[in-house]
mmCIF file of C-alpha atoms in Angstrom:
data_model
loop_
_atom_site.group_PDB
_atom_site.id
_atom_site.type_symbol
_atom_site.label_atom_id
_atom_site.label_comp_id
_atom_site.label_asym_id
_atom_site.label_seq_id
_atom_site.Cartn_x
_atom_site.Cartn_y
_atom_site.Cartn_z
ATOM 1 C CA UNK A 1 -73.797 -1.601 73.287
ATOM 2 C CA UNK A 2 -75.860 1.557 72.884
ATOM 3 C CA UNK A 3 -76.874 2.997 69.414
ATOM 4 C CA UNK A 4 -74.215 5.695 69.572
ATOM 5 C CA UNK A 5 -71.433 3.097 69.933
ATOM 6 C CA UNK A 6 -72.784 1.001 67.117
ATOM 7 C CA UNK A 7 -72.834 4.074 64.915
ATOM 8 C CA UNK A 8 -69.218 4.996 65.717
ATOM 9 C CA UNK A 9 -68.096 1.341 65.143
ATOM 10 C CA UNK A 10 -69.761 1.193 61.721
ATOM 11 C CA UNK A 11 -68.346 4.559 60.860
ATOM 12 C CA UNK A 12 -64.720 3.453 61.748
ATOM 13 C CA UNK A 13 -65.185 0.168 59.870
ATOM 14 C CA UNK A 14 -66.273 2.193 56.761
ATOM 15 C CA UNK A 15 -63.403 4.512 56.937
ATOM 16 C CA UNK A 16 -60.889 1.603 57.337
ATOM 17 C CA UNK A 17 -62.386 -0.049 54.394
ATOM 18 C CA UNK A 18 -62.211 3.053 52.317
ATOM 19 C CA UNK A 19 -58.480 3.522 53.202
ATOM 20 C CA UNK A 20 -57.739 -0.097 52.254
ATOM 21 C CA UNK A 21 -59.458 0.335 48.887
ATOM 22 C CA UNK A 22 -57.518 3.482 48.121
ATOM 23 C CA UNK A 23 -54.229 1.754 49.036
ATOM 24 C CA UNK A 24 -54.875 -1.237 46.765
ATOM 25 C CA UNK A 25 -56.058 0.951 43.844
ATOM 26 C CA UNK A 26 -52.810 2.929 44.045
ATOM 27 C CA UNK A 27 -50.747 -0.245 44.138
ATOM 28 C CA UNK A 28 -52.593 -1.735 41.136
ATOM 29 C CA UNK A 29 -52.104 1.458 39.115
ATOM 30 C CA UNK A 30 -48.393 1.484 39.927
ATOM 31 C CA UNK A 31 -48.025 -2.073 38.825
ATOM 32 C CA UNK A 32 -49.980 -1.359 35.609
ATOM 33 C CA UNK A 33 -47.746 1.666 34.790
ATOM 34 C CA UNK A 34 -44.596 -0.261 35.307
ATOM 35 C CA UNK A 35 -45.719 -3.116 33.058
ATOM 36 C CA UNK A 36 -47.002 -0.605 30.489
ATOM 37 C CA UNK A 37 -43.676 1.100 30.377
ATOM 38 C CA UNK A 38 -41.896 -2.294 29.849
ATOM 39 C CA UNK A 39 -44.295 -3.458 27.164
ATOM 40 C CA UNK A 40 -43.969 -0.007 25.436
ATOM 41 C CA UNK A 41 -40.110 -0.338 25.384
ATOM 42 C CA UNK A 42 -40.385 -3.880 24.056
ATOM 43 C CA UNK A 43 -42.815 -2.710 21.358
ATOM 44 C CA UNK A 44 -40.514 0.062 20.394
ATOM 45 C CA UNK A 45 -37.461 -2.212 20.171
ATOM 46 C CA UNK A 46 -39.457 -4.740 18.047
ATOM 47 C CA UNK A 47 -40.922 -2.141 15.698
ATOM 48 C CA UNK A 48 -37.529 -0.607 14.949
ATOM 49 C CA UNK A 49 -36.653 -3.686 13.080
ATOM 50 C CA UNK A 50 -39.063 -2.556 10.286
ATOM 51 C CA UNK A 51 -37.099 -1.327 7.304
ATOM 52 C CA UNK A 52 -38.310 1.704 5.291
ATOM 53 C CA UNK A 53 -37.460 1.482 1.593
ATOM 54 C CA UNK A 54 -33.965 2.165 0.365
ATOM 55 C CA UNK A 55 -32.424 2.425 3.951
ATOM 56 C CA UNK A 56 -30.045 -0.030 5.641
ATOM 57 C CA UNK A 57 -31.844 -1.892 8.467
ATOM 58 C CA UNK A 58 -29.623 -0.603 11.323
ATOM 59 C CA UNK A 59 -30.132 2.958 10.320
ATOM 60 C CA UNK A 60 -33.616 2.784 9.288
ATOM 61 C CA UNK A 61 -35.322 4.433 12.163
ATOM 62 C CA UNK A 62 -32.643 6.835 13.037
ATOM 63 C CA UNK A 63 -33.901 9.084 10.296
ATOM 64 C CA UNK A 64 -37.468 8.903 11.704
ATOM 65 C CA UNK A 65 -37.183 9.321 15.470
ATOM 66 C CA UNK A 66 -33.737 10.317 16.792
ATOM 67 C CA UNK A 67 -32.991 9.343 20.305
ATOM 68 C CA UNK A 68 -34.173 12.074 22.737
ATOM 69 C CA UNK A 69 -36.464 13.685 20.245
ATOM 70 C CA UNK A 70 -40.228 13.545 20.033
ATOM 71 C CA UNK A 71 -41.973 12.714 16.824
ATOM 72 C CA UNK A 72 -41.712 15.687 14.375
ATOM 73 C CA UNK A 73 -44.839 17.757 13.987
ATOM 74 C CA UNK A 74 -46.141 17.052 10.564
ATOM 75 C CA UNK A 75 -48.989 18.296 8.337
ATOM 76 C CA UNK A 76 -49.970 17.363 4.763
ATOM 77 C CA UNK A 77 -49.600 20.638 2.721
ATOM 78 C CA UNK A 78 -52.817 21.857 1.329
ATOM 79 C CA UNK A 79 -51.170 24.575 -0.733
ATOM 80 C CA UNK A 80 -51.048 24.016 -4.503
ATOM 81 C CA UNK A 81 -47.968 26.254 -4.848
ATOM 82 C CA UNK A 82 -44.236 25.415 -4.537
ATOM 83 C CA UNK A 83 -41.734 27.841 -5.788
ATOM 84 C CA UNK A 84 -44.670 29.239 -7.912
ATOM 85 C CA UNK A 85 -45.936 25.756 -8.644
ATOM 86 C CA UNK A 86 -47.367 22.820 -6.742
ATOM 87 C CA UNK A 87 -45.440 21.113 -4.049
ATOM 88 C CA UNK A 88 -43.906 18.122 -5.918
ATOM 89 C CA UNK A 89 -44.211 15.842 -2.942
ATOM 90 C CA UNK A 90 -47.592 17.017 -1.569
ATOM 91 C CA UNK A 91 -45.978 17.229 1.924
ATOM 92 C CA UNK A 92 -44.015 19.683 3.902
ATOM 93 C CA UNK A 93 -40.523 19.341 5.363
ATOM 94 C CA UNK A 94 -40.283 18.315 9.028
ATOM 95 C CA UNK A 95 -38.537 20.151 11.765
ATOM 96 C CA UNK A 96 -37.819 18.448 15.114
ATOM 97 C CA UNK A 97 -38.900 19.780 18.339
ATOM 98 C CA UNK A 98 -36.674 20.378 21.367
ATOM 99 C CA UNK A 99 -35.609 17.728 23.626
ATOM 100 C CA UNK A 100 -38.360 16.525 26.015
ATOM 101 C CA UNK A 101 -38.107 15.421 29.663
ATOM 102 C CA UNK A 102 -37.680 11.711 30.230
ATOM 103 C CA UNK A 103 -41.323 11.355 31.713
ATOM 104 C CA UNK A 104 -42.811 12.822 28.522
ATOM 105 C CA UNK A 105 -40.676 10.484 26.195
ATOM 106 C CA UNK A 106 -41.689 7.328 28.104
ATOM 107 C CA UNK A 107 -45.276 8.119 28.308
ATOM 108 C CA UNK A 108 -45.653 8.397 24.469
ATOM 109 C CA UNK A 109 -47.385 5.646 22.609
ATOM 110 C CA UNK A 110 -45.156 3.520 20.523
ATOM 111 C CA UNK A 111 -47.301 4.303 17.512
ATOM 112 C CA UNK A 112 -46.494 7.938 17.714
ATOM 113 C CA UNK A 113 -43.035 7.094 16.292
ATOM 114 C CA UNK A 114 -44.731 6.262 13.041
ATOM 115 C CA UNK A 115 -46.590 9.465 12.391
ATOM 116 C CA UNK A 116 -43.928 10.565 9.933
ATOM 117 C CA UNK A 117 -41.992 8.292 7.478
ATOM 118 C CA UNK A 118 -39.402 8.965 5.042
ATOM 119 C CA UNK A 119 -39.364 6.914 1.820
ATOM 120 C CA UNK A 120 -36.470 7.956 -0.364
ATOM 121 C CA UNK A 121 -36.821 7.433 -4.062
ATOM 122 C CA UNK A 122 -34.806 4.513 -5.407
ATOM 123 C CA UNK A 123 -34.912 2.561 -8.613
ATOM 124 C CA UNK A 124 -35.352 -1.156 -8.377
ATOM 125 C CA UNK A 125 -34.511 -3.591 -11.171
ATOM 126 C CA UNK A 126 -37.693 -5.176 -12.689
ATOM 127 C CA UNK A 127 -37.732 -9.055 -12.712
ATOM 128 C CA UNK A 128 -37.919 -9.951 -16.353
ATOM 129 C CA UNK A 129 -37.820 -13.756 -15.868
ATOM 130 C CA UNK A 130 -41.287 -14.382 -17.078
ATOM 131 C CA UNK A 131 -41.028 -12.293 -20.244
ATOM 132 C CA UNK A 132 -41.164 -14.395 -23.337
ATOM 133 C CA UNK A 133 -40.241 -13.274 -26.901
ATOM 134 C CA UNK A 134 -38.423 -10.173 -28.161
ATOM 135 C CA UNK A 135 -41.649 -8.300 -29.143
ATOM 136 C CA UNK A 136 -41.548 -6.343 -25.777
ATOM 137 C CA UNK A 137 -38.135 -4.767 -26.320
ATOM 138 C CA UNK A 138 -39.516 -1.320 -27.456
ATOM 139 C CA UNK A 139 -41.965 -1.304 -24.475
ATOM 140 C CA UNK A 140 -39.263 -2.282 -22.020
ATOM 141 C CA UNK A 141 -37.136 0.465 -23.303
ATOM 142 C CA UNK A 142 -39.928 3.053 -22.876
ATOM 143 C CA UNK A 143 -40.614 1.792 -19.466
ATOM 144 C CA UNK A 144 -36.967 2.302 -18.201
ATOM 145 C CA UNK A 145 -37.085 5.801 -19.663
ATOM 146 C CA UNK A 146 -40.276 6.609 -17.830
ATOM 147 C CA UNK A 147 -38.844 5.367 -14.499
ATOM 148 C CA UNK A 148 -35.557 7.262 -15.074
ATOM 149 C CA UNK A 149 -37.369 10.472 -15.873
ATOM 150 C CA UNK A 150 -39.605 10.407 -12.900
ATOM 151 C CA UNK A 151 -36.572 9.508 -10.662
ATOM 152 C CA UNK A 152 -34.609 12.356 -12.105
ATOM 153 C CA UNK A 153 -37.607 14.831 -11.488
ATOM 154 C CA UNK A 154 -38.032 13.727 -7.944
ATOM 155 C CA UNK A 155 -34.205 13.936 -7.219
ATOM 156 C CA UNK A 156 -33.976 17.294 -8.779
ATOM 157 C CA UNK A 157 -36.690 18.877 -6.683
ATOM 158 C CA UNK A 158 -35.996 16.862 -3.464
ATOM 159 C CA UNK A 159 -33.048 19.246 -2.488
ATOM 160 C CA UNK A 160 -31.967 16.608 0.074
ATOM 161 C CA UNK A 161 -34.903 17.642 2.339
ATOM 162 C CA UNK A 162 -36.291 15.101 4.888
ATOM 163 C CA UNK A 163 -39.864 14.950 3.695
ATOM 164 C CA UNK A 164 -42.570 13.297 5.865
ATOM 165 C CA UNK A 165 -46.223 12.654 5.876
ATOM 166 C CA UNK A 166 -48.665 10.372 7.459
ATOM 167 C CA UNK A 167 -48.055 6.748 6.116
ATOM 168 C CA UNK A 168 -51.631 5.756 6.091
ATOM 169 C CA UNK A 169 -52.508 8.789 3.911
ATOM 170 C CA UNK A 170 -49.699 7.893 1.580
ATOM 171 C CA UNK A 171 -50.919 4.454 0.823
ATOM 172 C CA UNK A 172 -54.704 5.065 1.067
ATOM 173 C CA UNK A 173 -55.270 4.597 -2.770
ATOM 174 C CA UNK A 174 -53.155 1.505 -3.164
ATOM 175 C CA UNK A 175 -54.762 -1.964 -3.783
ATOM 176 C CA UNK A 176 -53.046 -5.173 -2.678
ATOM 177 C CA UNK A 177 -52.816 -8.420 -4.541
ATOM 178 C CA UNK A 178 -51.029 -10.874 -2.427
ATOM 179 C CA UNK A 179 -50.653 -13.878 -4.735
ATOM 180 C CA UNK A 180 -48.490 -12.091 -7.214
ATOM 181 C CA UNK A 181 -47.230 -9.568 -4.757
ATOM 182 C CA UNK A 182 -48.625 -6.512 -6.439
ATOM 183 C CA UNK A 183 -49.475 -3.062 -5.193
ATOM 184 C CA UNK A 184 -51.591 -0.873 -7.604
ATOM 185 C CA UNK A 185 -52.246 2.816 -7.071
ATOM 186 C CA UNK A 186 -55.606 3.545 -8.420
ATOM 187 C CA UNK A 187 -55.790 6.634 -10.686
ATOM 188 C CA UNK A 188 -59.502 7.044 -11.745
ATOM 189 C CA UNK A 189 -60.140 7.533 -15.547
ATOM 190 C CA UNK A 190 -56.891 5.901 -16.401
ATOM 191 C CA UNK A 191 -58.122 2.257 -16.792
ATOM 192 C CA UNK A 192 -58.640 1.598 -13.069
ATOM 193 C CA UNK A 193 -61.927 -0.397 -13.429
ATOM 194 C CA UNK A 194 -60.324 -2.873 -15.678
ATOM 195 C CA UNK A 195 -57.198 -2.998 -13.630
ATOM 196 C CA UNK A 196 -59.275 -3.873 -10.608
ATOM 197 C CA UNK A 197 -60.924 -6.654 -12.627
ATOM 198 C CA UNK A 198 -57.521 -8.105 -13.446
ATOM 199 C CA UNK A 199 -56.487 -7.888 -9.899
ATOM 200 C CA UNK A 200 -59.636 -9.853 -8.881
ATOM 201 C CA UNK A 201 -58.732 -12.562 -11.548
ATOM 202 C CA UNK A 202 -55.083 -12.635 -10.313
ATOM 203 C CA UNK A 203 -56.279 -13.110 -6.718
ATOM 204 C CA UNK A 204 -58.584 -15.968 -7.632
ATOM 205 C CA UNK A 205 -61.772 -14.014 -6.979
ATOM 206 C CA UNK A 206 -63.082 -14.406 -10.511
ATOM 207 C CA UNK A 207 -62.232 -16.604 -13.452
ATOM 208 C CA UNK A 208 -62.543 -13.971 -16.079
ATOM 209 C CA UNK A 209 -62.402 -10.149 -16.139
ATOM 210 C CA UNK A 210 -65.149 -10.017 -18.676
ATOM 211 C CA UNK A 211 -67.815 -11.397 -16.150
ATOM 212 C CA UNK A 212 -67.154 -8.780 -13.402
ATOM 213 C CA UNK A 213 -69.827 -5.917 -13.265
ATOM 214 C CA UNK A 214 -69.099 -2.421 -12.583
ATOM 215 C CA UNK A 215 -70.733 -2.490 -9.157
ATOM 216 C CA UNK A 216 -68.728 -5.577 -8.152
ATOM 217 C CA UNK A 217 -65.515 -3.722 -9.088
ATOM 218 C CA UNK A 218 -66.226 -0.495 -7.240
ATOM 219 C CA UNK A 219 -68.556 -1.435 -4.502
ATOM 220 C CA UNK A 220 -68.052 -5.121 -3.817
ATOM 221 C CA UNK A 221 -65.020 -4.562 -1.477
ATOM 222 C CA UNK A 222 -63.424 -7.649 -2.884
ATOM 223 C CA UNK A 223 -59.926 -6.075 -3.017
ATOM 224 C CA UNK A 224 -58.083 -4.927 0.051
ATOM 225 C CA UNK A 225 -56.304 -1.598 0.360
ATOM 226 C CA UNK A 226 -52.855 -1.190 1.762
ATOM 227 C CA UNK A 227 -53.944 1.114 4.479
ATOM 228 C CA UNK A 228 -56.087 -1.713 6.040
ATOM 229 C CA UNK A 229 -52.936 -3.467 7.110
ATOM 230 C CA UNK A 230 -50.945 -2.886 10.385
ATOM 231 C CA UNK A 231 -47.723 -0.941 10.021
ATOM 232 C CA UNK A 232 -45.572 -4.057 9.696
ATOM 233 C CA UNK A 233 -47.773 -5.339 6.970
ATOM 234 C CA UNK A 234 -47.611 -1.955 5.090
ATOM 235 C CA UNK A 235 -43.790 -1.777 5.277
ATOM 236 C CA UNK A 236 -43.322 -5.422 4.319
ATOM 237 C CA UNK A 237 -45.449 -4.870 1.160
ATOM 238 C CA UNK A 238 -43.796 -1.644 0.208
ATOM 239 C CA UNK A 239 -40.495 -3.312 0.421
ATOM 240 C CA UNK A 240 -41.260 -6.587 -1.168
ATOM 241 C CA UNK A 241 -44.099 -6.132 -3.684
ATOM 242 C CA UNK A 242 -44.045 -4.792 -7.237
ATOM 243 C CA UNK A 243 -45.649 -1.289 -7.172
ATOM 244 C CA UNK A 244 -47.344 -0.039 -10.284
ATOM 245 C CA UNK A 245 -49.286 2.886 -11.511
ATOM 246 C CA UNK A 246 -51.165 3.922 -14.779
ATOM 247 C CA UNK A 247 -51.525 7.534 -15.587
ATOM 248 C CA UNK A 248 -53.238 9.653 -18.281
ATOM 249 C CA UNK A 249 -52.813 12.990 -19.937
ATOM 250 C CA UNK A 250 -54.214 15.290 -17.132
ATOM 251 C CA UNK A 251 -56.653 17.388 -19.417
ATOM 252 C CA UNK A 252 -57.943 14.195 -21.047
ATOM 253 C CA UNK A 253 -58.473 12.629 -17.623
ATOM 254 C CA UNK A 254 -60.237 15.730 -16.352
ATOM 255 C CA UNK A 255 -62.688 15.953 -19.327
ATOM 256 C CA UNK A 256 -63.273 12.226 -19.153
ATOM 257 C CA UNK A 257 -64.125 12.585 -15.411
ATOM 258 C CA UNK A 258 -66.626 15.529 -16.161
ATOM 259 C CA UNK A 259 -68.408 13.622 -19.064
ATOM 260 C CA UNK A 260 -68.759 10.426 -16.957
ATOM 261 C CA UNK A 261 -70.124 12.151 -13.736
ATOM 262 C CA UNK A 262 -72.033 15.104 -15.079
ATOM 263 C CA UNK A 263 -73.244 14.264 -18.537
ATOM 264 C CA UNK A 264 -74.976 11.002 -17.532
ATOM 265 C CA UNK A 265 -77.551 10.286 -14.873
ATOM 266 C CA UNK A 266 -75.804 9.836 -11.528
ATOM 267 C CA UNK A 267 -77.412 9.417 -8.101
ATOM 268 C CA UNK A 268 -74.258 10.664 -6.271
ATOM 269 C CA UNK A 269 -72.530 13.399 -8.238
ATOM 270 C CA UNK A 270 -75.591 15.376 -9.341
ATOM 271 C CA UNK A 271 -77.147 15.863 -5.941
ATOM 272 C CA UNK A 272 -73.823 16.151 -3.986
ATOM 273 C CA UNK A 273 -71.549 18.024 -6.361
ATOM 274 C CA UNK A 274 -73.905 19.337 -9.018
ATOM 275 C CA UNK A 275 -76.308 21.207 -6.688
ATOM 276 C CA UNK A 276 -73.410 22.901 -4.949
ATOM 277 C CA UNK A 277 -71.695 23.890 -8.236
ATOM 278 C CA UNK A 278 -74.940 25.249 -9.808
ATOM 279 C CA UNK A 279 -75.827 27.082 -6.683
ATOM 280 C CA UNK A 280 -72.586 29.030 -6.454
ATOM 281 C CA UNK A 281 -71.465 29.459 -10.136
ATOM 282 C CA UNK A 282 -74.759 29.723 -12.095
ATOM 283 C CA UNK A 283 -76.556 33.036 -12.080
ATOM 284 C CA UNK A 284 -80.350 32.955 -12.142
ATOM 285 C CA UNK A 285 -80.319 29.189 -11.920
ATOM 286 C CA UNK A 286 -83.881 27.629 -12.219
ATOM 287 C CA UNK A 287 -85.457 25.790 -9.352
ATOM 288 C CA UNK A 288 -85.220 22.379 -11.262
ATOM 289 C CA UNK A 289 -81.440 22.642 -11.678
ATOM 290 C CA UNK A 290 -81.031 23.776 -7.996
ATOM 291 C CA UNK A 291 -83.116 20.801 -6.926
ATOM 292 C CA UNK A 292 -81.571 18.040 -8.888
ATOM 293 C CA UNK A 293 -78.044 19.274 -9.537
ATOM 294 C CA UNK A 294 -78.255 17.987 -13.205
ATOM 295 C CA UNK A 295 -76.913 19.839 -16.248
ATOM 296 C CA UNK A 296 -73.601 21.239 -14.789
ATOM 297 C CA UNK A 297 -71.775 22.960 -17.593
ATOM 298 C CA UNK A 298 -68.071 22.363 -18.121
ATOM 299 C CA UNK A 299 -67.141 26.036 -17.486
ATOM 300 C CA UNK A 300 -69.033 25.912 -14.177
ATOM 301 C CA UNK A 301 -67.127 22.695 -13.290
ATOM 302 C CA UNK A 302 -63.767 24.428 -13.961
ATOM 303 C CA UNK A 303 -64.813 27.410 -11.863
ATOM 304 C CA UNK A 304 -65.508 24.980 -8.943
ATOM 305 C CA UNK A 305 -62.122 23.222 -9.528
ATOM 306 C CA UNK A 306 -60.096 26.469 -9.504
ATOM 307 C CA UNK A 307 -62.009 28.075 -6.602
ATOM 308 C CA UNK A 308 -59.826 28.163 -3.379
ATOM 309 C CA UNK A 309 -63.215 28.318 -1.500
ATOM 310 C CA UNK A 310 -64.950 25.457 -3.191
ATOM 311 C CA UNK A 311 -68.467 24.831 -1.913
ATOM 312 C CA UNK A 312 -67.648 21.105 -1.784
ATOM 313 C CA UNK A 313 -64.383 19.306 -1.486
ATOM 314 C CA UNK A 314 -62.204 17.546 -4.110
ATOM 315 C CA UNK A 315 -62.914 14.118 -5.567
ATOM 316 C CA UNK A 316 -60.485 11.442 -6.539
ATOM 317 C CA UNK A 317 -61.739 11.420 -10.159
ATOM 318 C CA UNK A 318 -60.203 14.921 -10.752
ATOM 319 C CA UNK A 319 -57.563 15.072 -7.952
ATOM 320 C CA UNK A 320 -53.962 15.403 -9.161
ATOM 321 C CA UNK A 321 -52.084 12.067 -9.431
ATOM 322 C CA UNK A 322 -49.139 13.729 -7.392
ATOM 323 C CA UNK A 323 -51.619 13.827 -4.432
ATOM 324 C CA UNK A 324 -53.273 10.514 -5.041
ATOM 325 C CA UNK A 325 -50.195 8.210 -5.438
ATOM 326 C CA UNK A 326 -47.168 10.382 -4.158
ATOM 327 C CA UNK A 327 -44.903 9.314 -7.028
ATOM 328 C CA UNK A 328 -41.889 11.049 -5.404
ATOM 329 C CA UNK A 329 -42.355 9.249 -2.124
ATOM 330 C CA UNK A 330 -43.368 5.861 -3.188
ATOM 331 C CA UNK A 331 -41.104 4.034 -5.599
ATOM 332 C CA UNK A 332 -43.297 2.720 -8.396
ATOM 333 C CA UNK A 333 -41.502 -0.113 -10.320
ATOM 334 C CA UNK A 334 -43.817 0.172 -13.280
ATOM 335 C CA UNK A 335 -45.331 3.406 -14.793
ATOM 336 C CA UNK A 336 -47.956 2.589 -17.472
ATOM 337 C CA UNK A 337 -49.878 5.229 -19.519
ATOM 338 C CA UNK A 338 -53.392 5.188 -20.684
ATOM 339 C CA UNK A 339 -52.330 6.318 -24.203
ATOM 340 C CA UNK A 340 -50.488 2.937 -24.594
ATOM 341 C CA UNK A 341 -52.753 1.065 -22.134
ATOM 342 C CA UNK A 342 -53.070 -2.386 -23.882
ATOM 343 C CA UNK A 343 -49.351 -2.905 -24.614
ATOM 344 C CA UNK A 344 -48.182 -1.583 -21.355
ATOM 345 C CA UNK A 345 -50.724 -3.669 -19.351
ATOM 346 C CA UNK A 346 -50.024 -6.909 -21.167
ATOM 347 C CA UNK A 347 -46.261 -6.519 -20.903
ATOM 348 C CA UNK A 348 -46.678 -5.827 -17.186
ATOM 349 C CA UNK A 349 -48.803 -9.001 -16.780
ATOM 350 C CA UNK A 350 -45.937 -10.930 -18.282
ATOM 351 C CA UNK A 351 -43.432 -9.269 -16.008
ATOM 352 C CA UNK A 352 -45.362 -10.466 -12.905
ATOM 353 C CA UNK A 353 -45.932 -13.992 -14.113
ATOM 354 C CA UNK A 354 -49.734 -13.830 -14.732
ATOM 355 C CA UNK A 355 -51.397 -16.710 -16.402
ATOM 356 C CA UNK A 356 -50.761 -16.733 -20.103
ATOM 357 C CA UNK A 357 -54.487 -16.561 -21.054
ATOM 358 C CA UNK A 358 -55.086 -13.423 -19.031
ATOM 359 C CA UNK A 359 -55.079 -10.274 -21.212
ATOM 360 C CA UNK A 360 -56.049 -6.845 -20.231
ATOM 361 C CA UNK A 361 -59.731 -6.164 -20.994
ATOM 362 C CA UNK A 362 -60.406 -3.970 -24.103
ATOM 363 C CA UNK A 363 -64.032 -3.028 -23.311
ATOM 364 C CA UNK A 364 -65.168 0.303 -22.009
ATOM 365 C CA UNK A 365 -66.487 0.093 -18.468
ATOM 366 C CA UNK A 366 -69.561 2.337 -18.865
ATOM 367 C CA UNK A 367 -71.295 4.401 -21.536
ATOM 368 C CA UNK A 368 -69.700 2.257 -24.185
ATOM 369 C CA UNK A 369 -71.593 4.049 -26.980
ATOM 370 C CA UNK A 370 -69.822 7.337 -26.216
ATOM 371 C CA UNK A 371 -66.921 8.458 -28.126
ATOM 372 C CA UNK A 372 -63.709 8.123 -26.051
ATOM 373 C CA UNK A 373 -62.252 11.219 -24.619
ATOM 374 C CA UNK A 374 -59.518 11.988 -27.173
ATOM 375 C CA UNK A 375 -57.418 14.979 -27.813
ATOM 376 C CA UNK A 376 -60.049 16.372 -30.243
ATOM 377 C CA UNK A 377 -62.831 15.930 -27.771
ATOM 378 C CA UNK A 378 -60.758 17.741 -25.119
ATOM 379 C CA UNK A 379 -60.170 20.603 -27.640
ATOM 380 C CA UNK A 380 -63.907 21.042 -28.016
ATOM 381 C CA UNK A 381 -64.466 21.327 -24.216
ATOM 382 C CA UNK A 382 -61.567 23.738 -23.704
ATOM 383 C CA UNK A 383 -63.276 26.145 -26.260
ATOM 384 C CA UNK A 384 -65.828 26.839 -23.612
ATOM 385 C CA UNK A 385 -63.242 28.414 -21.247
ATOM 386 C CA UNK A 386 -61.521 31.612 -21.431
ATOM 387 C CA UNK A 387 -57.702 31.837 -22.026
ATOM 388 C CA UNK A 388 -57.079 32.499 -18.429
ATOM 389 C CA UNK A 389 -59.244 29.627 -17.367
ATOM 390 C CA UNK A 390 -57.378 27.229 -19.613
ATOM 391 C CA UNK A 391 -54.014 28.409 -18.244
ATOM 392 C CA UNK A 392 -55.095 28.127 -14.714
ATOM 393 C CA UNK A 393 -56.461 24.602 -15.335
ATOM 394 C CA UNK A 394 -53.063 23.618 -16.779
ATOM 395 C CA UNK A 395 -51.357 25.130 -13.762
ATOM 396 C CA UNK A 396 -53.618 23.104 -11.489
ATOM 397 C CA UNK A 397 -52.224 19.795 -13.128
ATOM 398 C CA UNK A 398 -48.742 21.277 -13.689
ATOM 399 C CA UNK A 399 -46.891 18.591 -11.627
ATOM 400 C CA UNK A 400 -48.727 15.766 -13.302
ATOM 401 C CA UNK A 401 -47.647 17.021 -16.641
ATOM 402 C CA UNK A 402 -44.010 17.344 -15.441
ATOM 403 C CA UNK A 403 -43.660 14.119 -13.479
ATOM 404 C CA UNK A 404 -44.986 11.892 -16.402
ATOM 405 C CA UNK A 405 -43.475 13.975 -19.205
ATOM 406 C CA UNK A 406 -46.831 14.937 -20.852
ATOM 407 C CA UNK A 407 -46.723 17.724 -23.477
ATOM 408 C CA UNK A 408 -48.413 20.859 -22.187
ATOM 409 C CA UNK A 409 -51.684 21.781 -23.935
ATOM 410 C CA UNK A 410 -52.098 24.737 -26.078
ATOM 411 C CA UNK A 411 -53.844 27.557 -24.027
ATOM 412 C CA UNK A 412 -54.080 30.069 -26.976
ATOM 413 C CA UNK A 413 -57.291 30.500 -29.089
#
C-alpha cells in the first residue's frame, strides 16, 4: 500500500469516526431533553401542592400561574408615592402576558412559576393556651385592636388587586426559630437586638439573654433567616409558624438611628454613609470631615434621606417598616410596639409557651449612658429642620404612621 492509499484510508476512518460521534451526541441530547421535560413536569406537579396563606389547597396555584400563561412580569416598586402617598404594599400590580407557544412553556424552569406570589391578608386566631392569669386582659385587647386596625387598613387599600412581588425579597428580614415555630421580622431601633437574644435562648443557643454580646447578636450568624430555606420550607413556615413584628414611632426610630450611627464612633457608617453625605450636602466641608465622614449633622442626614438622587443607598435602620416587613402581604399574628415593649414582649412569650423564667431583657444594647430617644429628644432634633423638611420627613414615613396607628407629629414651629 503506497503512502497515498494510507493517507486516504486514515482520512476516511477519521470522517467516519466524526460522523459517529455527532450521531451519538445528538442522540444523548435528545434523551436528556426528554427526561428533563418529564422531570420538569413532575416537579411542577409536586410544587403545586404548596399552599399560599389563606387559599384553598386546590385553588392555591391557579392565582399564581394560570394554565397557558407565562409567569407575570413583576418589579418591586421603587416609587414612594401611591395616590399622592407611598404604595401601601411596596409592590406593583401584575398583568399577565399573552399566551405562549407550547415549546416556550415547556422549556421554562419550574422555579419561574414562583417569581410572583400572592399572600392575601387574613386574620388568624392566636393560641392562648399558655397564657396564665388575668393580668394580660388589657394587653390582649390592645393586641386584637392593632391586628384588626392593620387588617382594615390593608383591606381598604387593596382594592381587590392581585399584588405580587418576589417571595425571597418579602421574607428577607424575617428570622426563624423552629423550636417554638416563630417568625420574627426585624425592625431596627425597635428592640431588635434584645429580640434576637431572646430567639437565641428559645432555640437553645444560649442559657440567658443577658450573656449575649452585641457582636454575637448581629454578626455571629447564629439565627437563620427565612430566605435561606427552599420554597417549600418558606411556605410551610409562613403557613404554620407564629409571625410577629415590633414597631416604633417612625420619627423616634429615625432619630434613634441617627444618634446611634452618626453621634458615636462607627467604623462602617462614618466612612460609608458619612463621607458621602458630607461631600454632597455640606458646603465648604473641611478636609478632615471629607476624609473620615464623622460629624454628620441631623439636617444633612435628612437632606440625604429625602434626596431622590442619594449619593448612597438606603439602610435598614431608617428604611420604612412597610418596605422591610410588608405588613399588608404577610399576615403578622402579633404586633408589638416599642412604646409598650416590656409588657407586649412578655405577653407574647407566654402566648408561645416560652420558659417561665425567660423575660424580655430590659437593658439597652449600646450607649447605655445616653438618654433614650423620647418624644422630647425628637422635638429637639426636629428644631434643626425647616417646616418643609419636617413635613417631607413625615410624608416619607406616612405609611408607617397609618399602618400602625401612630399620631402624626407636629410640623409647625
